[in-house]
Each structure stands twice: as structure tokens, then as C-alpha cells.
Coordinates of C-alpha atoms in Angstrom, one line a residue:
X27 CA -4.6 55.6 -10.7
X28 CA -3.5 53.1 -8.2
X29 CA -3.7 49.4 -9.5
X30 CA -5.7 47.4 -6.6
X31 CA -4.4 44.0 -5.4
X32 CA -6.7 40.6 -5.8
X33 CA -6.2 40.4 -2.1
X34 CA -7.5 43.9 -1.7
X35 CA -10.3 43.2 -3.9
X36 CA -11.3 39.9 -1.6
X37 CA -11.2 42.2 1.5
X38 CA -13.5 44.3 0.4
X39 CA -16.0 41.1 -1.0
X40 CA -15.3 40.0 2.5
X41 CA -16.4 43.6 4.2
X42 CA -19.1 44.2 2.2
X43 CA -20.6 40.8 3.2
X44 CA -20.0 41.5 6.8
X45 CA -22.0 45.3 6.6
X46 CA -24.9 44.1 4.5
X47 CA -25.4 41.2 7.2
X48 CA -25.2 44.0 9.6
X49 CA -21.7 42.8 10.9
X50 CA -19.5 45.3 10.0
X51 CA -17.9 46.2 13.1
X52 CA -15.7 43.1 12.7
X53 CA -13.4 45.2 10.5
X54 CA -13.7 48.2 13.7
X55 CA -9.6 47.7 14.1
X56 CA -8.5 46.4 10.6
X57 CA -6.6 49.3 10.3
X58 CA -4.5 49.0 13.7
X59 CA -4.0 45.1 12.5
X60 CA -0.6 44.1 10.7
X61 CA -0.5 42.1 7.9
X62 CA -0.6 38.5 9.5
X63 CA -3.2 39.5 12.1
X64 CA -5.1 41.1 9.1
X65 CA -4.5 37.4 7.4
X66 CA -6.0 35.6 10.3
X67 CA -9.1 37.5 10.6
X68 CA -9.2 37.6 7.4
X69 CA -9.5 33.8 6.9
X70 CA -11.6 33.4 10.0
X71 CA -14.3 35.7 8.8
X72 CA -14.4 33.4 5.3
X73 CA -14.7 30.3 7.3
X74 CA -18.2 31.6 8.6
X75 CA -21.1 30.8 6.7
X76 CA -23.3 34.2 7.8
X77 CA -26.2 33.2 6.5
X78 CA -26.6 29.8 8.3
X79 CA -25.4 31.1 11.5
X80 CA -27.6 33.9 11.5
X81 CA -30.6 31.7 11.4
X82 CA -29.5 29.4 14.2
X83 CA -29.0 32.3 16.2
X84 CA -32.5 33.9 15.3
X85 CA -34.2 30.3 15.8
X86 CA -33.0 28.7 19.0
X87 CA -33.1 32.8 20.8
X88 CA -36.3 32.5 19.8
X89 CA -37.0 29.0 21.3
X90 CA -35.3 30.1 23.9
X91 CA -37.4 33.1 25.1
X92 CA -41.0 31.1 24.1
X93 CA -39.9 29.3 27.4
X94 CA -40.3 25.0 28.2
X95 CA -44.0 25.9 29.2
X96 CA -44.6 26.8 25.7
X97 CA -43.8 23.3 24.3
X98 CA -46.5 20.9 26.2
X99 CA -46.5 18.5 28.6
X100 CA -43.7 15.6 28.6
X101 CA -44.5 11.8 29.2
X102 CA -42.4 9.3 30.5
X103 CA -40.6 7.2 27.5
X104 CA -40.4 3.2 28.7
X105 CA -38.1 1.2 26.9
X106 CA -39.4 -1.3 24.7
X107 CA -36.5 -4.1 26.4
X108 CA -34.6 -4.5 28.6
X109 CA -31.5 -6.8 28.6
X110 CA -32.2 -7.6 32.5
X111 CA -35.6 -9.2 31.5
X112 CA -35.3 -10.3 28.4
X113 CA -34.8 -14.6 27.5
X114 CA -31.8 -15.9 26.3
X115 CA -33.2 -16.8 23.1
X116 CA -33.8 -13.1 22.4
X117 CA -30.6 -11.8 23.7
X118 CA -28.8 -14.7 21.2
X119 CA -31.1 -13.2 18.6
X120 CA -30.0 -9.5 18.7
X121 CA -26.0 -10.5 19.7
X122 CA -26.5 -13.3 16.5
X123 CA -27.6 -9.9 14.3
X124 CA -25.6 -7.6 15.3
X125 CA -22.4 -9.5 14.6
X126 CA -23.7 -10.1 11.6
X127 CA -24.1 -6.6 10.4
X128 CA -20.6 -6.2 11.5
X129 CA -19.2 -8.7 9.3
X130 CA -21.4 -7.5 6.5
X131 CA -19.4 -4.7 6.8
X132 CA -22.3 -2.8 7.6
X133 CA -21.3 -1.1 10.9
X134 CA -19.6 2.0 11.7
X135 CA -18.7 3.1 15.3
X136 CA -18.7 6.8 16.1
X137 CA -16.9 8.1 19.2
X138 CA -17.1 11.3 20.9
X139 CA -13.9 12.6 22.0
X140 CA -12.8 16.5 22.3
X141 CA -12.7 16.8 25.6
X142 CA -9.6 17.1 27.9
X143 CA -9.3 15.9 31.0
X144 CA -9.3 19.3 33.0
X145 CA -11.9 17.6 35.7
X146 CA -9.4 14.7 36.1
X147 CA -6.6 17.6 36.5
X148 CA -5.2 16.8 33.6
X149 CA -4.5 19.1 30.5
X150 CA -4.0 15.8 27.8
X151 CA -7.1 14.5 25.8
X152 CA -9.6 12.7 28.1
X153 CA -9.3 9.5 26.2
X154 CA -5.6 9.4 27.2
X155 CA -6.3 9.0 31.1
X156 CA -5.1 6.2 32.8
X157 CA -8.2 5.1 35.1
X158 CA -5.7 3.1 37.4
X159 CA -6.5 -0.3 36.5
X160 CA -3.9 -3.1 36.9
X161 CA -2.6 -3.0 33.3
X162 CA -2.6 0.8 33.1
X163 CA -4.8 1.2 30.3
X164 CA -6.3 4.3 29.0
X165 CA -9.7 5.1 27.6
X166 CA -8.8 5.3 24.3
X167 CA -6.7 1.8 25.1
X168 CA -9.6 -0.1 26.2
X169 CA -12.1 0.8 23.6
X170 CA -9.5 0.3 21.1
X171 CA -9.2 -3.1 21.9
X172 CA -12.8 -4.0 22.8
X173 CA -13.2 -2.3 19.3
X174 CA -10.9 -5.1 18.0
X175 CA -12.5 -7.9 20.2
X176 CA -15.9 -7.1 18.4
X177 CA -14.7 -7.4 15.0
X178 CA -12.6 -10.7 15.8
X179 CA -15.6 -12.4 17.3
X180 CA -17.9 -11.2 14.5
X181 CA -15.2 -12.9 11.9
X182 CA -14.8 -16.0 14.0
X183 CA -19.1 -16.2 14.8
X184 CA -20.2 -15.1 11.7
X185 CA -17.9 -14.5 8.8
X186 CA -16.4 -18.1 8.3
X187 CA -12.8 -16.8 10.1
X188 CA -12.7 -14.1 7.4
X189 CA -11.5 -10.6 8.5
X190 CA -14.0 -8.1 9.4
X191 CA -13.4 -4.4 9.3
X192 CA -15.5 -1.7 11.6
X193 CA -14.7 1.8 10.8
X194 CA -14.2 3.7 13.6
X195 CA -14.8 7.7 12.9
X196 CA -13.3 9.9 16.2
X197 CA -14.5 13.2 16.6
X198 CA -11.9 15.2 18.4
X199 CA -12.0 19.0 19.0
X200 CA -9.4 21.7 18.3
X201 CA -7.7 21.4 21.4
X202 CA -7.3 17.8 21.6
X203 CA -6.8 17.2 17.7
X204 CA -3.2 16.7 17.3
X205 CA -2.9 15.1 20.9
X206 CA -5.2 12.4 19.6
X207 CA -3.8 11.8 16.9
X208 CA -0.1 11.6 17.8
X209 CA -0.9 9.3 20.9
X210 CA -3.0 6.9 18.2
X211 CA 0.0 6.9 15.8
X212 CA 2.6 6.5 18.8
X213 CA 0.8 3.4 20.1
X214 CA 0.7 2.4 16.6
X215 CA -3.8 2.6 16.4
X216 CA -3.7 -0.1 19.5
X217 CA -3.5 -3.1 16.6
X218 CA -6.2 -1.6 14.7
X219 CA -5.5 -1.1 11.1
X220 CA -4.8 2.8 10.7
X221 CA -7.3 2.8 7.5
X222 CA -10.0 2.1 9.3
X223 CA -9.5 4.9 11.6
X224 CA -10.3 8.2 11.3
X225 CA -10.1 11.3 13.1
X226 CA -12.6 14.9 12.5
X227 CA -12.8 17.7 14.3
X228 CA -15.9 19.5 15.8
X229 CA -17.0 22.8 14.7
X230 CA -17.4 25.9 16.1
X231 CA -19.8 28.8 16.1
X232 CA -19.1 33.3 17.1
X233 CA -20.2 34.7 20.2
X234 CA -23.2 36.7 19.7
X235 CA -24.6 39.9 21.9
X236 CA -27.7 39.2 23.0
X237 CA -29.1 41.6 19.6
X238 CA -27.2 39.2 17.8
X239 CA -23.9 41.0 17.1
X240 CA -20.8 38.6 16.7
X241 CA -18.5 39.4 19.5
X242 CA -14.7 40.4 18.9
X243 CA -12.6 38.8 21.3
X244 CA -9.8 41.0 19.8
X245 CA -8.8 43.2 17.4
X246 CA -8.1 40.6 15.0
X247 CA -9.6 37.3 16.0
X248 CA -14.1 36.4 16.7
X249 CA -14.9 35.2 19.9
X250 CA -15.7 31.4 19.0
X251 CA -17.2 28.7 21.5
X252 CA -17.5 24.6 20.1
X253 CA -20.9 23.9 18.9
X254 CA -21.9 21.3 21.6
X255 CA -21.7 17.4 20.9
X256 CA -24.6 18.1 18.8
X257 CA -22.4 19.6 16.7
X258 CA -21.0 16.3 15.1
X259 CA -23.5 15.9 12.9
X260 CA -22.1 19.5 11.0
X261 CA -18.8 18.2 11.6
X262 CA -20.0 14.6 9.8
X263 CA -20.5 16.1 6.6
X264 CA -17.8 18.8 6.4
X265 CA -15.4 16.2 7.2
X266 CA -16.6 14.0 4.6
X267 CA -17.1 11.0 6.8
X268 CA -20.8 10.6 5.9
X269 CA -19.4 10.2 2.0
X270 CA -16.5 7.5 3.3
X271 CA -19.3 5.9 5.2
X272 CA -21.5 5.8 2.0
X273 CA -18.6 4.1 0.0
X274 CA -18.3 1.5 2.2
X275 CA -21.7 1.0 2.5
X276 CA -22.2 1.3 6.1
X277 CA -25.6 0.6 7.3
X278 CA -25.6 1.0 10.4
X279 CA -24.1 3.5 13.4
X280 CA -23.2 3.3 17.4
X281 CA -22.4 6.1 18.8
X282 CA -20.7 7.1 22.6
X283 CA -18.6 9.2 24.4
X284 CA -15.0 8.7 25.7
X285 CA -15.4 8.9 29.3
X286 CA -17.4 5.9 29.7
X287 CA -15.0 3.3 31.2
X288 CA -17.5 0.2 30.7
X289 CA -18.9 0.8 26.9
X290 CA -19.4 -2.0 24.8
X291 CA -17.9 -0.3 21.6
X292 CA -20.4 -1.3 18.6
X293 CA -22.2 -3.2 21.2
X294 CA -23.4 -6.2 18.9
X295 CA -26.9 -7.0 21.4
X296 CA -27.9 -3.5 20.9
X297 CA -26.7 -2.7 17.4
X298 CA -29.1 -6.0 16.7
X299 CA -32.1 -5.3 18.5
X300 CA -32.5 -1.7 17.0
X301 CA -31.2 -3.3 13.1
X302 CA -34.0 -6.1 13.7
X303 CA -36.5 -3.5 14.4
X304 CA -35.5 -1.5 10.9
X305 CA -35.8 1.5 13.2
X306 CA -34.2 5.1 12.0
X307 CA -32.8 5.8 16.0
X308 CA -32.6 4.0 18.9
X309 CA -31.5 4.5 22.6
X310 CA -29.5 2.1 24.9
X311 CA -31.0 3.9 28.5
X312 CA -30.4 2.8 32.1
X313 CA -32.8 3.3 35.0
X314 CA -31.7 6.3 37.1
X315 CA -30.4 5.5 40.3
X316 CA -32.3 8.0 42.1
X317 CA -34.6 11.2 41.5
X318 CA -31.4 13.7 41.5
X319 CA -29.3 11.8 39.4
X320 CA -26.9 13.9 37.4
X321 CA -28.5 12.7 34.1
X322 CA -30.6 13.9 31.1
X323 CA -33.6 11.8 30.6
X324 CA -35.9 10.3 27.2
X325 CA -39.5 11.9 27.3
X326 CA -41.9 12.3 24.5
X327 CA -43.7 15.5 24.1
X328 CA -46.0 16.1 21.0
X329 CA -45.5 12.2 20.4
X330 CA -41.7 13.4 19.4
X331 CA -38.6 11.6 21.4
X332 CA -36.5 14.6 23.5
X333 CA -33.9 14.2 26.0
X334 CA -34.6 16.7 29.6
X335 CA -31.7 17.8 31.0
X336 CA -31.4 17.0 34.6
X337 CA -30.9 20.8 35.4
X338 CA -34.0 21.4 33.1
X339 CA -35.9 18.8 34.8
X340 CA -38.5 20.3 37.7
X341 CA -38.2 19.1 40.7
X342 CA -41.4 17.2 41.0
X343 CA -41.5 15.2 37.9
X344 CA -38.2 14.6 38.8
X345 CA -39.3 12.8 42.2
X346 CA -42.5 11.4 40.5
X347 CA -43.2 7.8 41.1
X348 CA -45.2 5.3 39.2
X349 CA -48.7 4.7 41.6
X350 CA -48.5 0.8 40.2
X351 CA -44.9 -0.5 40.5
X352 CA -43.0 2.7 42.6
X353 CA -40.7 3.4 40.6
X354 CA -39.6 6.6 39.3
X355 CA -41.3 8.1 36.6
X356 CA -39.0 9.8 34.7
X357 CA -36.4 7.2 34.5
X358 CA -34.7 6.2 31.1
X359 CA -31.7 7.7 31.5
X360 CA -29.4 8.8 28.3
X361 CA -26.0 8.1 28.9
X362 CA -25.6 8.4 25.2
X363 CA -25.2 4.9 23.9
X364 CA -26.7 5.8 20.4
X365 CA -27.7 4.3 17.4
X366 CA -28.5 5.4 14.1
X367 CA -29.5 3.8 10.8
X368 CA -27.0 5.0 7.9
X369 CA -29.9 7.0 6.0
X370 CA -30.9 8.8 9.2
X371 CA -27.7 9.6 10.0
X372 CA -27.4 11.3 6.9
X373 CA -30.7 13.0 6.5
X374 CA -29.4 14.4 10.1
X375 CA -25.9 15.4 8.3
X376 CA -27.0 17.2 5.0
X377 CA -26.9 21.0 5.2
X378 CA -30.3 21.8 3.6
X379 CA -32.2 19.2 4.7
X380 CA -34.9 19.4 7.6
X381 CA -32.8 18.6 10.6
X382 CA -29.3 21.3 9.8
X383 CA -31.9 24.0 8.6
X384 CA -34.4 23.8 11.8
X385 CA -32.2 22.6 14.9
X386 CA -32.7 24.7 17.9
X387 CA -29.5 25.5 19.6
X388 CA -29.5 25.7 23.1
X389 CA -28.7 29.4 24.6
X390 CA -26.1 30.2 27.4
X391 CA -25.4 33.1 28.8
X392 CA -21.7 33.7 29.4
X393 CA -19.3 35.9 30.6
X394 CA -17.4 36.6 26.8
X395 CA -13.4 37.8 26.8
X396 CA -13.9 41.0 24.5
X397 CA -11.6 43.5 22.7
X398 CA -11.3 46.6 24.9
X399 CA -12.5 50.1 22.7
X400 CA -9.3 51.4 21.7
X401 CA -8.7 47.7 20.3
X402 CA -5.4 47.4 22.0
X403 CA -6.4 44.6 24.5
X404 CA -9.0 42.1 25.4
X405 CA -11.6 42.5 28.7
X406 CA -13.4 39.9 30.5
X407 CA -16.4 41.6 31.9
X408 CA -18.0 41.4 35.4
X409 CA -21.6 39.7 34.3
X410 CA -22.7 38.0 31.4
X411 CA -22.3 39.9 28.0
X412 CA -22.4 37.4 25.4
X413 CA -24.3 34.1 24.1
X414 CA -23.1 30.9 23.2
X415 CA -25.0 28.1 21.0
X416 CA -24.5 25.0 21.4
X417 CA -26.6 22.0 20.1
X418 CA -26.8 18.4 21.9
X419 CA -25.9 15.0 20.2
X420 CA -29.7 13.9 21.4
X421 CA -31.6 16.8 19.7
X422 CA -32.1 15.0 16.7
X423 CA -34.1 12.2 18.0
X424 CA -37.2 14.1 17.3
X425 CA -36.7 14.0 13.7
X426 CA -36.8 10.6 13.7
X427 CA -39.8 8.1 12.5
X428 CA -38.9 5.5 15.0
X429 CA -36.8 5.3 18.1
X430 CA -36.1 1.8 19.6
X431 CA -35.0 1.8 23.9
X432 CA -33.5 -1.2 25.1
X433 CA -32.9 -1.0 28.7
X434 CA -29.3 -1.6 29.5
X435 CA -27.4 -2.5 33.0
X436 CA -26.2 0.0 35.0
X437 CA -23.3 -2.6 36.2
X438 CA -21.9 -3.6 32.5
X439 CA -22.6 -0.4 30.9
X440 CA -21.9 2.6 32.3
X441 CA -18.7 3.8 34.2
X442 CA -18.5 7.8 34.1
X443 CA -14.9 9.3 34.3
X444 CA -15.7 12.9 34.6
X445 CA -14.3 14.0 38.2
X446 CA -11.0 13.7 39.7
X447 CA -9.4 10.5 41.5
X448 CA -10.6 10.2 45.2
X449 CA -14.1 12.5 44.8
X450 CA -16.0 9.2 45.4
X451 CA -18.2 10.2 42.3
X452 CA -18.5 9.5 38.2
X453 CA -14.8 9.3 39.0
X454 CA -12.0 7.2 38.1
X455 CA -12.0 5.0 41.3
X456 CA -15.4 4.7 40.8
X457 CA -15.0 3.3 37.6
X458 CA -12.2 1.0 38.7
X459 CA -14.7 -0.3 40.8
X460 CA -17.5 -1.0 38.8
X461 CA -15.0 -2.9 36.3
X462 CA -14.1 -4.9 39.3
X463 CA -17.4 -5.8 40.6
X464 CA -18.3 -6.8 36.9
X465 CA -14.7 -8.7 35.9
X466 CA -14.8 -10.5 39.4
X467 CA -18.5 -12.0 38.2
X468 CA -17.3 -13.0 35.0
X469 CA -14.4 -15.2 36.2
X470 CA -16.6 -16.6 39.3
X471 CA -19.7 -17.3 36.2
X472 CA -16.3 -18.9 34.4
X473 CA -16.4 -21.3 37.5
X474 CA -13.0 -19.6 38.6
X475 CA -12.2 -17.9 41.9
X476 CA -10.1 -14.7 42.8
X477 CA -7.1 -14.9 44.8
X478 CA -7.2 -12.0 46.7
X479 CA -3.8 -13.2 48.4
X480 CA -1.9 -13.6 45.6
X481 CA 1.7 -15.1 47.1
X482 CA 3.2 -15.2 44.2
X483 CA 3.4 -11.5 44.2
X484 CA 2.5 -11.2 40.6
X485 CA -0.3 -8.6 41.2
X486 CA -0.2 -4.8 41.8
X487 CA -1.7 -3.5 44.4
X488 CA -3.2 -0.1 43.6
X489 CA -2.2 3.7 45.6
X490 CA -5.7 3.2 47.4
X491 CA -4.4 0.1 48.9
X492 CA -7.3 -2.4 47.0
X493 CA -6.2 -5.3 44.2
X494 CA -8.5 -4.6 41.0
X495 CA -9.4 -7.4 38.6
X496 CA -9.4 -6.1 35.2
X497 CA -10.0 -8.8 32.3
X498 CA -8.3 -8.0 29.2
X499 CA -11.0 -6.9 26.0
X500 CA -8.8 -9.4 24.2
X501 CA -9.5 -12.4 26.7
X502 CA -13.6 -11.4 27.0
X503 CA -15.6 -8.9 25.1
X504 CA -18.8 -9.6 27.9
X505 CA -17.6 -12.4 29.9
X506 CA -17.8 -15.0 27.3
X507 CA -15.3 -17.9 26.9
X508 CA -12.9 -17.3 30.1
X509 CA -13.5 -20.7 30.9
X510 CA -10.1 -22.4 29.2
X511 CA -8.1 -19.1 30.3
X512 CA -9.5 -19.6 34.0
X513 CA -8.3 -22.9 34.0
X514 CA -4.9 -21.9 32.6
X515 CA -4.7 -20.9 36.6
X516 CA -3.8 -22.9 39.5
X517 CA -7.2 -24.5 40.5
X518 CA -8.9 -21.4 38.8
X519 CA -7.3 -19.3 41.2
X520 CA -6.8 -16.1 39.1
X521 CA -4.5 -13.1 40.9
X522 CA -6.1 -10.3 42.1
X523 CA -4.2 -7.1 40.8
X524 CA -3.8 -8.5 37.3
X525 CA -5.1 -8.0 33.6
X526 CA -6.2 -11.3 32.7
X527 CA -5.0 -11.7 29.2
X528 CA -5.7 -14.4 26.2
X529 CA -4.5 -18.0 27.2
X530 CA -1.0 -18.1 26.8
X531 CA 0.8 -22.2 27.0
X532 CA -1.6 -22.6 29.8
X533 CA 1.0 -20.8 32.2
X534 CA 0.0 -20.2 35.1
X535 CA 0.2 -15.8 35.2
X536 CA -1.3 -14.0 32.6
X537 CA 0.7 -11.3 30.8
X538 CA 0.2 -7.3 31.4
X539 CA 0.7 -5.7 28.3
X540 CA 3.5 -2.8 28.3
X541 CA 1.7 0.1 27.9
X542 CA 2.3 3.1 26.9
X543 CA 2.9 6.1 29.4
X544 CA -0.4 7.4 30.8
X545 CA -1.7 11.0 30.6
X546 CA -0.3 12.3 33.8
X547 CA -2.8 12.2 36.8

């Protein structure tokens, strides 16, 4: 009798558990596999929980096939404020709050960020582009230090000068994992201490046939597509950043993406307006700039809060107007500026509670690299063979109790980076732009004036032949106290083409910092 290994023994656990879920053809080429190909698969097959997957697959197809129609009608959602119309004495009241959850040590910031910069033609993490502005800073850069910003005026406002510490959780996805992190530690966390920075990675789900049959993209290796941004609520918990959130005693959460060059990172107005309201979710939207906008949009249906995808959105509601004031409809646009209290965000998080064990997936249909019959290859076929699930950071809103809007500006909010330089478009000289416009209004509200001609030569002019204005996070968090480093300037004459930096000896340029290189463009 032949004695059999433990490793032969596990294989077999393994294989069984595959046939009975009706999986078995995973193992179709084990026997053409060598030993570390047979090790991979191995170990890939054990990092799926079969069970759990099998139901999201059997739940959202079946979302999927009972259609939108099935679901009811969708109303319009109308935010409750808006910081355009609402009086200073409010907007002091929510800034006042949410500065002081920070130094409470109740906040945490959450930031979305495993994408690459493939639409910006570049091949590096997206958080690593340089946008172009004068001081060459990068995504990642400038929410870094608006990051640090928040927490120095939230000391100085409303801890007594003590230091205040925001955790700052980054979800990054296998391809731009290491990237990330190397380019944080390299740039030594942008002054941030490295503690209170933390990096996860987003999870991942098999390629299914459409009768639910995990696809082999080779003999030895699943096809696997990321779970969606909707996904990082998984990735939360498995990463055990819910339980370091817990021990800190973090209270409250902001949440955003990367690619938005204008983001007010723990955005203290906002965090205070939805912690004042004790609400479980809230939503900072901005009107949409037109009917087609390229942007999902807050509705209610069944009196629960949903998100409609622009390309999910018919045409008509999409174009409806308001008979009273004429304006559209349909338009509190997400541009996923989140907010979650601590104990929704973990009711979202836990594996067996309501929210992991009945979230609907969204289906796509998707051409699916294969392993060829004789298992010696891999085919990509000619049409669609394959499904892939992927869940939405916004799909949990309907789970909560209460979801707070606050109506933010377009202009001090939102600056997409999602196309390549030049295409006019969510791009990064559109974003340049809109930092200009706002940084340019600051200075001039900080009785200063731009020199545009700049004689001293001290500014850079960019490729496209324009001078940006670019204030420096560290100088002005929202255009608050520039007056002193205004007049540090000749008459208030601040250089076009410059980052305005912190007051230095009242001298009469500011400082660009030396920056790291940029993510090739």
C-alpha cells in the first residue's frame, strides 16, 4: 500500500469540494500541470469561498434577468442643503462640527484608488499622475497634503494646538498595490505619519458561464475580474481595517475616489452636516450640468436611496424638467463624495449580516480569455462567453435608515481626471482649469491680484502656453486665511505660474516644493 501525502490528502478535500458544488471541471488539466502550476491553482481554488460566490452569482443573474421595469418607478432625490444657499451661520456650524469630530479622533478618510492610469496613457497608479499644475503635484500629492491641512486646522481650531490624527485607509487593487505603496514610502507618506496610513487591496470574484460554471482562463489558473468599487466593503473586513477603525474608535467615515483633482479630503462642512443630523449615510451631490451628463444619479424607488447609472438612465427622465423651476429632474449627481457613520459602515462590512448576504451584483457580459480543449493554450473568443460581477460602492445606500444630500459646488468640488491630456473633457487640462478658476477667486476674495505678467520670471508657463495658479493645501485648505501670505507679495501681486505656499519671511516669491518625479504622461 502506498502511504498518501497530507498534500495529496488536501487536493483531494479541495476536489471533492469543487464536484459536489458542481465545479469540478477546474481540475479538467491537473494532470497536464507541473508541480508549481498544480501549487497555484491549488491555492487559488482555496482562496474562493464557493458558497458565497455561488449565491451572488444566483442573486444578482437573477436581478438581472427580472429587468429595471420589475423594480418600480424612481423619484427624483432633492438634497436636503446645499452649500450654495445655505447662511454663513450654518455653514460655520457644520465646518465648527466636523473639525471637531476630527480632533475627537473620530474620523477616518477612505480613498479609492486601484486604478491605473491607462485613459491618461499611462501604465503607473492613477494617483501618481502629474495633472500639470505649476508645482508638479500628483493626485496622491495633493490629497496627501490637503489630508494634512485638515487635521492641522482641526488641532489649531478645535483641539487647543494639540495634534490630531485622521486615519487614512487606501484601497488599492492588485495591479497598483505595490506601485502605491513604494511611491508613498519613496516620498516618505507626503509628511503624513506612516501609522496612520494604510494600504488594502480590493477583492476579486471567477468568471462565470452564463449556467454559472467558473471559467478556466488556463489550465492552471480561474479567470478572475475585480469586484467593482463596491467591492471595498469585502475588502474592509478581510483586511481588518473595520477592526483597526473600531480600536481607534472612529465614528465617522468620508469616502472618494482618486481621480478627483478638487476633493476636500475629510471635507469638515460635509462630515458636519451629515454627523449633526446622526444619519447612518449621506451623499455630497452636485447638479448635473446637463441632461447627458456622464454621471450616475440619487433616486429613491420603493422609498429606498439607489444611484442610476447614466447608461441605465432612459432617455426621457433623463431630459425631464421640473414644470415649476425648469430645472432638470433627475439631477443630484453622485460623484462619490461619501459618508458613512462607523456602525453603518460596519453593518455594510460583516459577512453574514444583511447587506454581504443580499447585495445584488451587477452583470456584464464579456468577452472571457479561456483555456483552449487540449488545455495547452488560452483563447479569446469572437462574442461574449463569460459574466463578470461586479458591485458599486453606492449599492449600499438602500440599506440605510437615513441618507443626508448636501448639495455641493460643481467649481470647488469636482475635477474628473479620467481622459487623456488635450481631449478637452474630465481630463487633466480640464482639471488644471477648474483649480485655476477656483485658486484665482481665493487670492482675489484675499484682496490680492494675479500677475499674469510675472517679470520676474519666477513662474512656469505650462506646454499649452497658459500660467496656472495653484495654491498650495498647506497655504489654504478652502481659501481661508491667504490674506497675510497675499500680502507677503508685492502690492498683493501674486505670480501667475506658481504654487503659492505658507508665508515664508514675508519674501516676496513663494517656494515650489521639489517634487518627486511624476508618473510619466
Amino acid at each position: 500500500c502506498t502511504m498518501v501525502s497530507k498534500e495529496e490528502e488536501a487536493v483531494d478535500a479541495l476536489r471533492a469540494r469543487y464536484e459536489a458544488a458542481g465545479q469540478g471541471h477546474v481540475f479538467a488539466h491537473w494532470d497536464k500541470c507541473d508541480e508549481g502550476e498544480r501549487d497555484a491553482l491549488a491555492a487559488q481554488l482555496r482562496s474562493v469561498n464557493l458558497d458565497h460566490v455561488k449565491k451572488i452569482f444566483d442573486r444578482s443573474i437573477a436581478d438581472h434577468d427580472a429587468g429595471a421595469a420589475a423594480k418600480g418607478e424612481i423619484e427624483p432625490v432633492v438634497a436636503d442643503a446645499s452649500v450654495l444657499k445655505a447662511s454663513t451661520e450654518d455653514l460655520s456650524e457644520w465646518r465648527e462640527a466636523g473639525l471637531g469630530v476630527a480632533s475627537l479622533g473620530e474620523l477616518a478618510v477612505v480613498l479609492l484608488a486601484g486604478g491605473q492610469g491607462t485613459r491618461l496613457g499611462s501604465s503607473a497608479p492613477k494617483g501618481m499622475y502629474d495633472i500639470g499644475l505649476p508645482s508638479g503635484r500628483t493626485l496622491f500629492r495633493l490629497q496627501a497634503e490637503r489630508l494634512a491641512k485638515l487635521m492641522a486646522m482641526s488641532s489649531e481650531e478645535a483641539n487647543q494646538g494639540a495634534p490630531v490624527r485622521v486615519p487614512w485607509y487606501i484601497m488599492t487593487s492588485p495591479h497598483t498595490h505595490a506601485a502605491t505603496e513604494k511611491y508613498f514610502r519613496d516620498n516618505e507618506f507626503f509628511g503624513l505619519d506612516s501609522a496612520d496610513v494604510m494600504f488594502f487591496q480590493q477583492g476579486s470574484l471567477p468568471c462565470f458561464t452564463p449556467e454559472g460554471k467558473i471559467i478556466m482562463q488556463s489550465k492552471h489558473e480561474m479567470a478572475t475580474a475585480p469586484d467593482g468599487n463596491g467591492g471595498i466593503y469585502a475588502a474592509l473586513h478581510a483586511s481588518g481595517v473595520i477592526d483597526d477603525m473600531e480600536k481607534r474608535g472612529i465614528r465617522h467615515v468620508y469616502a472618494y475616489c482618486v481621480d478627483n483633482a478638487l476633493v476636500k479630503v475629510g471635507d469638515p462642512t460635509y462630515v458636519g452636516f451629515c454627523a449633526l443630523r446622526n444619519v447612518e449615510a449621506g451623499a455630497k451631490v452636485i447638479a448635473k450640468a446637463y441632461p447627458e451628463e456622464a454621471v450616475g444619479v440619487f433616486t429613491r424607488r420603493n422609498g429606498e436611496v439607489h444611484v442610476v447609472e447614466y447608461s441605465e438612465m432612459p432617455a426621457e427622465l433623463a431630459s425631464a424638467t421640473d414644470p415649476e423651476t425648469g430645472k432638470i429632474k433627475f439631477d443630484a449627481a453622485n460623484v462619490v463624495l461619501h459618508y458613512y457613520s462607523f456602525d453603518f459602515l460596519k453593518k455594510c462590512c460583516a459577512p453574514d449580516d444583511i447587506v454581504q448576504s443580499s447585495l445584488v451584483y451587477h452583470v456584464a457580459k464579456k468577452k472571457v480569455p479561456r483555456v483552449t480543449e487540449d488545455g495547452a493554450g488560452t483563447e479569446t473568443p469572437e462574442t461574449p462567453n463569460g459574466i463578470k460581477l461586479e458591485a458599486f460602492i453606492f449599492d449600499v445606500y438602500k440599506y440605510a435608515k437615513d441618507v443626508a444630500f448636501l448639495e455641493g459646488e460643481r467649481g470647488a468640488d469636482f475635477a474628473p481626471v479620467k481622459n487623456k491630456e488635450g481631449t478637452g473633457k474630465d481630463s487633466p487640462d480640464t482639471a488644471r482649469a477648474l483649480i485655476d478658476v477656483l485658486h484665482r477667486e481665493w487670492i482675489m476674495n484675499a484682496e490680492g491680484s494675479v500677475d499674469e505678467d510675472d517679470d520676474d520670471g519666477l513662474g512656469v508657463t505650462h506646454a499649452d502656453g497658459k500660467r496656472y495658479v495653484e495654491v498650495a493645501p498647506a497655504a489654504s485648505y478652502a481659501g481661508e486665511g491667504l490674506e497675510p501670505i497675499v500680502r507677503s507679495y508685492f502690492m498683493g501681486f501674486v505670480p501667475a505660474g506658481l504654487s503659492i505656499e505658507p508665508a515664508r519671511d514675508n519674501k516676496r516669491t513663494a517656494q515650489s516644493p521639489t517634487d518627486e518625479p511624476p508618473a510619466k504622461k
